[in-house]
Amino acid sequence: MNHPIQCSLENTARITKLLSISSENRNQEWQSEFFAYLPNACFMAGDPQVTHGPDGFPYFELYYTPPGYSGNYYCIESILDTVLSQGLGISIHRQKGSAEWVFTYGDLLNYKLTQYFYQLPDIDPSPDYI
């Protein structure tokens, strides 16, 4: 039985706090927390919902939800199949014009297949032939 995917306001608060940390202070622990809370964090859709990034590819725009927001919530888990079927990436914004984080179509496909946004290949660093 399929259950509707729930977006989490608690995860949203954690993501907002994590993104307030300057990029030079973001380490492996920061990245692990960010990717753990992100899939079910609540966002609102941009208007328009889909735009083209500087790379020319289409992205579904997600924005932070302001306090007291009562509209529709979107989380990556709830829109993943739709954006993949339409060949879209996802961009996450605090405000119009500047993305806080961008996931390409390939990043999202990797997440769908592995449950990891980014994953190092499982390759033996010292193969027998060296």
CSV table of C-alpha atoms in Angstrom, one decimal, residues 3-92:
chain,number,residue,atom,x,y,z
A,3,HIS,CA,1.3,6.1,1.7
A,4,PRO,CA,1.5,9.8,0.8
A,5,ILE,CA,4.9,11.3,1.4
A,6,GLN,CA,5.0,13.7,4.3
A,7,CYS,CA,7.0,16.9,4.1
A,8,SER,CA,8.6,17.8,7.5
A,9,LEU,CA,8.6,21.3,8.9
A,10,GLU,CA,11.2,20.2,11.4
A,11,ASN,CA,13.5,19.2,8.5
A,12,THR,CA,12.8,22.5,6.9
A,13,ALA,CA,13.9,24.4,10.1
A,14,ARG,CA,17.1,22.3,10.1
A,15,ILE,CA,17.8,22.9,6.4
A,16,THR,CA,17.3,26.7,6.9
A,17,LYS,CA,19.7,26.7,9.8
A,18,LEU,CA,22.3,24.7,7.9
A,19,LEU,CA,22.1,27.0,4.9
A,20,SER,CA,22.7,30.0,7.2
A,21,ILE,CA,26.3,28.7,7.7
A,22,SER,CA,28.7,30.3,5.3
A,23,SER,CA,30.0,28.0,2.5
A,24,GLU,CA,33.6,28.2,3.8
A,25,ASN,CA,32.4,26.7,7.1
A,26,ARG,CA,30.6,23.8,5.6
A,27,ASN,CA,32.4,20.5,6.1
A,28,GLN,CA,31.6,16.8,5.7
A,29,GLU,CA,29.4,16.7,8.8
A,30,TRP,CA,27.5,19.7,7.5
A,31,GLN,CA,27.0,17.9,4.1
A,32,SER,CA,25.8,14.7,5.8
A,33,GLU,CA,23.2,16.6,7.9
A,34,PHE,CA,22.1,18.6,4.9
A,35,PHE,CA,21.5,15.5,2.7
A,36,ALA,CA,19.8,13.7,5.6
A,37,TYR,CA,17.2,16.4,6.2
A,38,LEU,CA,16.7,17.7,2.7
A,39,PRO,CA,14.5,15.0,1.0
A,40,ASN,CA,11.5,15.7,3.2
A,41,ALA,CA,12.0,19.4,4.0
A,42,CYS,CA,9.0,21.6,3.1
A,43,PHE,CA,9.3,24.1,0.3
A,44,MET,CA,7.0,26.2,-1.8
A,45,ALA,CA,7.1,26.1,-5.6
A,46,GLY,CA,8.4,29.1,-7.6
A,47,ASP,CA,6.3,31.1,-9.9
A,48,PRO,CA,6.9,30.0,-12.6
A,49,GLN,CA,7.6,26.5,-11.3
A,50,VAL,CA,10.1,25.7,-14.0
A,51,THR,CA,12.9,27.9,-15.3
A,52,HIS,CA,16.1,27.4,-17.2
A,53,GLY,CA,19.3,27.7,-15.3
A,54,PRO,CA,22.5,29.4,-16.5
A,55,ASP,CA,23.5,26.0,-17.9
A,56,GLY,CA,20.4,26.1,-20.2
A,57,PHE,CA,18.7,23.1,-18.5
A,58,PRO,CA,15.3,23.3,-16.9
A,59,TYR,CA,14.9,23.3,-13.1
A,60,PHE,CA,11.8,23.0,-10.8
A,61,GLU,CA,12.2,25.9,-8.4
A,62,LEU,CA,11.7,25.4,-4.7
A,63,TYR,CA,11.7,28.3,-2.2
A,64,TYR,CA,11.9,28.5,1.5
A,65,THR,CA,8.5,28.7,3.1
A,66,PRO,CA,8.0,32.0,5.0
A,67,PRO,CA,6.6,31.9,8.6
A,68,GLY,CA,2.9,31.4,8.6
A,69,TYR,CA,2.8,30.0,5.0
A,70,SER,CA,-0.4,28.0,4.4
A,71,GLY,CA,-0.1,27.1,0.8
A,72,ASN,CA,1.0,23.8,-0.8
A,73,TYR,CA,4.2,22.3,0.4
A,74,TYR,CA,6.6,20.4,-1.9
A,75,CYS,CA,9.5,18.3,-0.8
A,76,ILE,CA,12.0,16.5,-3.0
A,77,GLU,CA,10.6,13.1,-2.1
A,78,SER,CA,7.1,14.1,-3.2
A,79,ILE,CA,8.0,15.5,-6.6
A,80,LEU,CA,11.0,13.3,-7.5
A,81,ASP,CA,9.2,11.0,-9.9
A,82,THR,CA,7.5,13.9,-11.6
A,83,VAL,CA,10.6,16.0,-12.1
A,84,LEU,CA,12.5,12.9,-13.4
A,85,SER,CA,9.8,12.0,-15.8
A,86,GLN,CA,10.0,15.6,-17.2
A,87,GLY,CA,13.8,15.8,-17.4
A,88,LEU,CA,14.1,18.5,-14.7
A,89,GLY,CA,16.6,19.3,-12.1
A,90,ILE,CA,15.7,21.1,-8.8
A,91,SER,CA,17.0,24.5,-7.6
A,92,ILE,CA,16.5,25.6,-4.0
